[in-house]
Amino acid sequence: MRINDVILRTVVRFVVFIILTLAIYLFFAGHYSPGGGFIGGLVIASAFVLLYVTFDIEKVKKGIPVDFKKVAALGVFLAVGTGFGSVLFGVDFLTQAAKKFHIPLLGEKELGTVMLFELGVALTVVGVVMTIIVSIAEGDGD
Amino acid sequence: MMNSPLMPIIIPFAFAILLMFAPKQLRFQRAGALVGAILTVAASIWLLQKVHIDGIQVVTFGSWPVPYGITMVSDMVSILFVLTSSIITLFTIWYSFRTIGIAREQFFYYPGVLLMLVGVNGAFTTGDIFNLFVFFEVLLMASYLLSVLGGEKIQFRESIKYILVNVVSSALFVITVAMLYSVVGTLNMADIAQKVSDVNQPGILTAIAILFLVVFGLKAAIFPLFFWLPSSYSGPPIPVLALFGALLTKVGVYAITRTFTLFFTGDIAFTHTVLLYLSVATIVAGCIGALAVWDVKKIIIYNIIIAVGVILYGVATYNDTGLLGSMFYVVHDMLIKAALFFLVGIIVYITGQTNLKKMGGLMKRYPSLGWLYLIAAFSLAGIPPLSGFIGKMLLVKGGFEAEQFASGIWILLSSLIVLLSVIRIFVYAFWGKEQQLPPVKKTVYWQIWIPTAILVLLTVAYGVGADALMPYMTQAAEVLANPQLYIDAVKGGK
């Protein structure tokens, strides 16, 4: 029997974008209010999981054509890279730097290298969570 | 360079990440793992010289002042452990090329090995008690992967036990750190040591010391807490087993050594006496096990337990000679255990089984292997020119200096039992009537024989060149005997 889940699909199409927006908000809010890379990554992953629940695996794979294991590896690489960057400047490992920049539309904003570290954390979380979920979902054959 | 203590941690980490990008490329995996391990060994040797000449190296993450940031400390004790672990990992990777199987190699085996080295080196280097927990988890996660990778039935069964025990002990670790934090209010090891000695170690801190002994004892497999080790270690394949046997329990041993020489020195009459009795009981338990089994892998596995007891005996006597003996013995033991597991791996490869009673007559066809095994066995028991001798001699001397005569004599007697247990493999597998052997590829045999032989020769060099190593070992024992040196180096550095 084929279930007609048109309501679910329509709702998810909108909700996924709201969730992704929230994830990006949480990611950037992390320095001054609750949020950060870990929770941002989890929320992004939850949006992807919602897609997997609603549509079938092949369709989502076509829509998001990335290997999540490599996303996780890239995230760890980024986090270690920001730590190692400070070594190149001759200071202790993981020393962070921040500077105020004038960005055209947003005005005066402080940008720090800790954001790159958090981006690494977020990518790792997304990669790991999606790898776990996708491999469990695909693993029923054997 | 001020970040030098981090190099043996970052290099394998970077290579592990690189290897994760292309798991199916066999050549890339092997070359990357080998280059990463060689660079780690080179960085460790460089750091050893640096620590030897310039004294204790300290780096605090993020340029924060000392008790507030996470400190990494490389003193002679930690760098000797780090160097030995890196060497063993290098040889294990080399040995794995022909033994672990392509299916495992293509499924994140080498990143797992390198990440375990990251955890081990990090645990040896860290100067922060909670960071020690994090590095414990790093190495445990990697070891879970390595123990289950391949998916044989026995591996599944044994890794369930292994994971359960370690999850429980990790939870206990967190609880113990929480208790310690509520008493002293700091997590930096040097700062903890300072504060514990300031308040003169009241009863609650002695209770925490015993809790730490339970936590690290579960990792290191001391007497009543070793129950998980013999069966868990019989699951994984030989190279992984060599890595576990040589490194994992020694991390627990290092943690006990560190906590019992740095923090809890206020009530030695109680804490170190408990440690003494437990270490002697550990040796007894290991000896019984090593004599009782007929499985070649398990004989060596029980010898791990004996060695843990012997090393901790030196910490328990807590005098210069005993600590020096512990340092000598632990480096020897890590090297020789890896070598013995490699040798046993070759024997199992040739005969196709692990049951000692069904083997025999290997000496005629594999004389070089037989002599190599004999050297390693004598070295483990501590026959004079070889590597096990000087450590055990100093340990017994330290025991006598602390007026623990009965236990000192027991250490000597345990050497006989160790010799008996490993020479049994020699007698049964190499002498006697030749048995039918399954077909073996000669090239594969020689390709795994070479790293094993080099590692055995390295232990021989360690024993013969003990005199040249004496200044390094003395420096290590000095830091263990005087915690103030460590505290001053960490707190005075910034």
XYZ file of C-alpha atoms in Angstrom, chain B residues 13-439:
427
model
C 46.721 13.436 14.345
C 47.357 15.332 11.090
C 48.290 12.123 9.280
C 45.232 10.305 10.660
C 43.002 13.056 9.266
C 44.776 12.938 5.893
C 44.301 9.172 5.690
C 40.568 9.541 6.327
C 40.106 11.303 2.975
C 40.938 8.237 0.866
C 40.294 5.003 2.793
C 40.338 2.747 -0.280
C 43.742 3.808 -1.633
C 45.922 1.039 -0.233
C 49.280 2.552 -1.172
C 48.319 5.971 0.156
C 47.160 4.412 3.430
C 50.348 2.440 3.979
C 52.735 5.198 2.923
C 50.869 7.848 4.915
C 50.784 5.756 8.079
C 54.469 4.867 7.784
C 55.583 8.449 7.122
C 53.406 9.748 9.966
C 54.849 7.222 12.415
C 58.447 7.910 11.336
C 57.952 11.664 11.741
C 56.420 11.086 15.183
C 59.443 9.045 16.274
C 61.777 11.738 14.913
C 59.875 14.475 16.764
C 59.957 12.407 19.967
C 63.720 11.873 19.761
C 64.220 15.581 19.147
C 61.990 16.405 22.140
C 63.865 13.863 24.284
C 67.124 15.670 23.605
C 65.483 19.020 24.267
C 64.085 17.888 27.607
C 67.434 16.320 28.476
C 69.368 19.526 27.800
C 66.903 22.333 28.596
C 64.811 20.697 31.313
C 61.036 20.277 31.529
C 59.108 21.710 28.551
C 55.769 23.393 29.235
C 53.159 24.803 26.862
C 49.743 26.200 27.819
C 47.038 26.216 25.151
C 45.913 29.596 23.947
C 48.652 31.529 25.813
C 46.542 31.555 28.994
C 48.289 31.903 32.359
C 49.105 28.584 34.000
C 46.381 27.299 36.294
C 43.663 28.616 33.922
C 44.656 27.148 30.582
C 45.290 23.511 29.698
C 48.954 22.805 30.222
C 50.985 20.216 28.353
C 54.110 19.169 30.202
C 56.974 17.122 28.783
C 59.264 15.972 31.535
C 61.665 13.081 31.162
C 59.087 10.538 32.381
C 56.466 11.497 29.833
C 58.841 11.837 26.894
C 60.346 8.405 27.547
C 56.835 6.928 27.477
C 55.985 8.953 24.347
C 59.134 7.888 22.496
C 58.611 4.216 23.343
C 54.959 4.308 22.252
C 55.851 6.015 18.982
C 58.539 3.429 18.212
C 56.143 0.567 18.938
C 53.443 2.120 16.751
C 55.940 2.498 13.903
C 56.863 -1.185 14.112
C 53.239 -2.239 14.438
C 52.334 -0.364 11.254
C 55.232 -2.009 9.448
C 54.218 -5.433 10.786
C 50.583 -4.809 9.802
C 51.322 -4.517 6.072
C 51.397 -8.304 5.642
C 49.296 -9.479 8.569
C 46.199 -7.352 9.041
C 44.501 -8.024 5.687
C 43.406 -5.677 2.918
C 39.771 -5.544 4.044
C 40.778 -4.003 7.361
C 43.383 -1.740 5.766
C 40.704 -0.261 3.557
C 38.387 0.418 6.453
C 40.179 3.060 8.526
C 42.682 0.709 10.170
C 45.665 3.059 9.895
C 43.742 6.190 10.977
C 42.625 4.124 13.992
C 46.205 3.179 14.864
C 47.422 6.756 14.494
C 44.521 8.166 16.514
C 45.300 5.687 19.266
C 48.868 6.996 19.251
C 47.435 10.528 19.534
C 45.475 9.498 22.627
C 48.396 7.642 24.186
C 50.928 10.415 23.573
C 48.422 13.006 24.751
C 47.720 11.096 27.961
C 51.456 10.889 28.653
C 52.043 14.579 27.955
C 49.063 16.337 29.493
C 49.358 18.376 32.664
C 45.645 18.683 33.342
C 43.621 15.978 35.039
C 40.460 16.459 32.985
C 42.457 16.651 29.787
C 43.947 13.316 30.845
C 40.387 11.958 30.869
C 39.761 13.347 27.380
C 42.919 11.733 26.024
C 41.951 8.467 27.742
C 38.689 8.610 25.807
C 40.518 9.399 22.554
C 42.691 6.321 22.903
C 39.788 4.171 24.132
C 37.549 5.163 21.190
C 40.336 4.270 18.775
C 40.930 1.002 20.629
C 37.215 0.122 20.409
C 37.467 0.569 16.649
C 40.619 -1.538 16.409
C 39.244 -4.301 18.629
C 36.009 -4.682 16.669
C 37.361 -3.980 13.155
C 37.035 -7.055 10.969
C 33.777 -8.193 12.539
C 34.616 -11.769 13.524
C 32.322 -13.379 16.069
C 34.957 -13.533 18.817
C 35.824 -9.870 18.235
C 32.206 -8.815 18.734
C 31.890 -10.840 21.919
C 35.130 -9.616 23.462
C 34.762 -5.980 22.477
C 31.357 -5.834 24.193
C 33.065 -6.803 27.454
C 35.933 -4.435 26.803
C 33.672 -1.472 26.070
C 31.432 -2.153 29.084
C 34.361 -2.265 31.509
C 35.882 0.876 30.073
C 32.636 2.834 30.058
C 32.181 2.030 33.742
C 35.748 2.986 34.601
C 35.485 6.206 32.593
C 32.349 7.170 34.482
C 34.203 6.477 37.736
C 37.063 8.635 36.475
C 34.709 11.588 35.937
C 33.189 11.121 39.397
C 36.636 10.987 40.973
C 37.777 14.117 39.140
C 34.565 15.832 40.291
C 35.356 14.890 43.903
C 38.929 16.093 43.577
C 37.741 19.346 42.010
C 35.269 19.946 44.823
C 38.076 19.549 47.372
C 40.977 21.434 45.775
C 39.113 23.604 43.230
C 41.579 23.196 40.374
C 42.275 20.783 37.528
C 45.857 21.640 36.642
C 48.083 18.822 37.898
C 50.851 21.051 39.227
C 48.297 23.254 40.943
C 46.536 20.207 42.434
C 49.859 18.896 43.745
C 50.626 22.261 45.316
C 47.198 22.532 46.966
C 47.162 18.928 48.202
C 50.487 19.481 49.924
C 49.278 22.854 51.295
C 46.324 21.244 53.081
C 48.523 18.298 54.097
C 46.318 15.616 52.488
C 43.387 15.105 54.885
C 41.362 11.865 54.891
C 39.096 12.828 52.003
C 42.102 13.191 49.700
C 43.400 9.786 50.725
C 39.959 8.409 49.826
C 40.230 10.132 46.433
C 43.703 8.614 46.015
C 42.233 5.131 46.462
C 39.437 5.984 44.010
C 42.068 7.006 41.468
C 43.808 3.714 42.141
C 40.559 1.899 41.306
C 39.990 3.942 38.139
C 43.513 3.637 36.768
C 43.770 0.096 38.106
C 40.863 -0.867 35.854
C 42.764 0.541 32.875
C 46.096 -0.904 33.953
C 44.720 -4.305 35.050
C 45.989 -4.522 38.647
C 45.027 -7.366 40.949
C 41.292 -7.469 41.624
C 40.497 -5.402 38.522
C 42.330 -7.356 35.803
C 39.441 -9.762 35.133
C 38.514 -8.210 31.773
C 41.971 -8.260 30.224
C 42.732 -11.917 29.354
C 39.529 -12.464 27.404
C 39.266 -8.980 25.848
C 42.796 -9.137 24.488
C 42.295 -12.570 22.919
C 39.767 -11.137 20.439
C 41.640 -8.723 18.158
C 44.254 -9.776 15.541
C 47.959 -9.914 16.427
C 49.195 -6.420 15.405
C 46.309 -4.808 17.297
C 46.991 -7.092 20.239
C 50.660 -6.034 20.223
C 49.620 -2.400 20.233
C 47.133 -2.945 23.085
C 49.473 -5.106 25.127
C 52.370 -2.714 24.811
C 50.571 0.618 25.180
C 47.123 0.532 26.756
C 47.844 -0.902 30.187
C 50.964 1.261 30.393
C 48.818 4.390 30.130
C 47.072 3.265 33.320
C 50.444 2.500 34.890
C 51.689 5.956 33.914
C 48.568 7.588 35.406
C 49.014 5.712 38.705
C 52.713 6.634 38.749
C 51.924 10.269 38.074
C 49.141 10.624 40.638
C 50.946 8.674 43.348
C 54.222 10.559 42.956
C 52.831 14.029 42.265
C 49.569 14.430 44.200
C 49.260 11.881 46.947
C 52.563 11.949 48.769
C 51.220 13.102 52.136
C 50.111 9.736 53.538
C 52.579 7.303 52.048
C 52.278 4.869 54.935
C 48.720 4.087 53.831
C 48.390 4.732 50.088
C 51.709 3.282 48.994
C 51.311 0.245 51.254
C 47.997 -0.514 49.581
C 49.721 -0.123 46.223
C 52.514 -2.444 47.363
C 50.151 -5.235 48.405
C 48.102 -4.845 45.234
C 51.180 -4.941 43.007
C 52.434 -8.120 44.672
C 48.974 -9.676 44.355
C 48.927 -8.640 40.677
C 52.165 -10.502 40.106
C 50.763 -13.606 41.830
C 47.604 -13.517 39.717
C 49.560 -13.018 36.505
C 51.942 -15.874 37.352
C 49.107 -18.289 38.032
C 47.468 -17.357 34.750
C 50.671 -17.574 32.715
C 51.374 -21.094 33.956
C 47.799 -22.320 33.615
C 47.073 -21.657 29.931
C 48.188 -23.528 26.826
C 47.248 -20.820 24.335
C 50.375 -18.987 23.092
C 48.587 -15.628 22.885
C 47.207 -15.950 26.403
C 50.585 -16.836 27.922
C 51.948 -13.482 26.779
C 48.723 -11.729 27.792
C 49.133 -12.956 31.376
C 52.722 -11.732 31.265
C 51.352 -8.208 30.715
C 49.633 -8.476 34.085
C 52.832 -9.646 35.791
C 54.749 -6.694 34.324
C 52.128 -4.196 35.506
C 52.612 -5.511 39.034
C 56.407 -5.319 38.756
C 56.387 -1.715 37.508
C 53.945 -0.557 40.181
C 56.047 -2.271 42.835
C 58.777 0.296 42.144
C 56.270 3.141 42.523
C 55.015 1.626 45.777
C 58.478 1.416 47.345
C 58.793 5.144 46.534
C 62.529 5.628 46.825
C 65.045 6.759 44.214
C 66.248 3.263 43.377
C 62.756 1.816 43.058
C 61.520 4.645 40.835
C 64.614 4.386 38.648
C 63.972 0.661 38.361
C 60.348 1.313 37.366
C 61.397 3.672 34.591
C 63.963 1.223 33.259
C 61.519 -1.643 33.486
C 58.545 0.059 31.861
C 60.414 1.046 28.690
C 61.899 -2.439 28.455
C 58.537 -4.032 29.032
C 56.716 -2.025 26.366
C 59.362 -2.925 23.761
C 59.651 -6.588 24.693
C 55.881 -7.163 24.899
C 55.419 -5.809 21.387
C 58.310 -8.000 20.183
C 56.878 -11.100 21.885
C 53.432 -10.548 20.391
C 55.039 -10.134 16.960
C 56.935 -13.411 17.463
C 53.831 -15.222 18.659
C 52.042 -13.779 15.629
C 54.614 -15.363 13.332
C 54.327 -18.702 15.158
C 50.544 -18.593 14.807
C 50.909 -17.675 11.115
C 53.216 -20.634 10.457
C 51.318 -23.257 12.448
C 47.840 -21.924 11.799
C 46.751 -22.340 15.428
C 47.301 -21.019 18.939
C 47.212 -24.285 20.891
C 50.695 -25.038 22.208
C 50.064 -28.765 22.617
C 49.553 -29.226 18.884
C 52.820 -27.560 17.877
C 56.346 -28.944 17.625
C 59.611 -29.098 15.707
C 59.678 -25.601 14.290
C 63.403 -25.305 15.070
C 64.442 -27.396 12.060
C 62.630 -25.318 9.509
C 62.742 -21.880 11.150
C 66.004 -21.680 13.154
C 66.277 -17.878 12.944
C 62.813 -17.492 14.412
C 63.694 -19.905 17.224
C 66.830 -18.023 18.253
C 65.017 -14.705 18.027
C 62.298 -16.035 20.293
C 64.863 -17.368 22.762
C 66.554 -13.939 23.003
C 63.200 -12.251 23.571
C 62.207 -14.808 26.224
C 65.499 -14.429 28.117
C 65.159 -10.672 27.841
C 61.653 -10.782 29.343
C 62.866 -12.871 32.271
C 65.829 -10.550 32.853
C 68.951 -12.554 32.044
C 71.893 -10.137 32.633
C 73.146 -8.617 29.400
C 69.594 -8.268 28.065
C 67.094 -5.483 28.647
C 64.976 -6.839 31.508
C 67.880 -7.200 33.886
C 68.797 -3.731 35.072
C 65.221 -2.606 35.721
C 64.362 -5.623 37.801
C 67.662 -5.481 39.684
C 67.015 -1.866 40.669
C 63.429 -2.688 41.621
C 64.524 -5.463 43.952
C 67.243 -3.235 45.379
C 64.643 -0.521 45.941
C 62.404 -3.051 47.683
C 65.235 -4.088 49.993
C 66.064 -0.438 50.728
C 62.434 0.078 51.750
C 62.857 -3.016 53.955
C 60.272 -5.018 52.028
C 62.304 -8.204 51.975
C 59.569 -10.764 51.393
C 58.112 -8.901 48.409
C 61.591 -8.232 46.998
C 62.369 -11.924 47.041
C 58.975 -12.628 45.496
C 59.827 -10.316 42.571
C 62.970 -12.402 42.019
C 61.019 -15.652 42.189
C 58.388 -14.302 39.797
C 61.163 -13.904 37.201
C 61.637 -17.661 37.317
C 57.939 -18.220 36.693
C 57.992 -15.706 33.830
C 60.936 -17.560 32.327
C 59.187 -20.889 32.774
C 55.986 -19.622 31.136
C 57.691 -18.221 28.014
C 60.295 -20.970 27.686
C 57.405 -23.426 27.595
C 56.440 -21.925 24.230
C 60.011 -22.468 23.060
C 60.156 -26.060 24.313
C 56.798 -27.129 22.926
C 56.735 -25.183 19.658
C 60.373 -25.360 18.592
C 61.608 -28.688 19.987
C 60.048 -32.108 19.700
C 58.581 -33.929 16.732
C 57.835 -31.984 13.576
C 54.141 -31.481 12.931
C 52.268 -31.133 9.659
C 52.266 -27.421 8.769
C 49.829 -25.617 6.508
C 51.399 -24.065 3.359
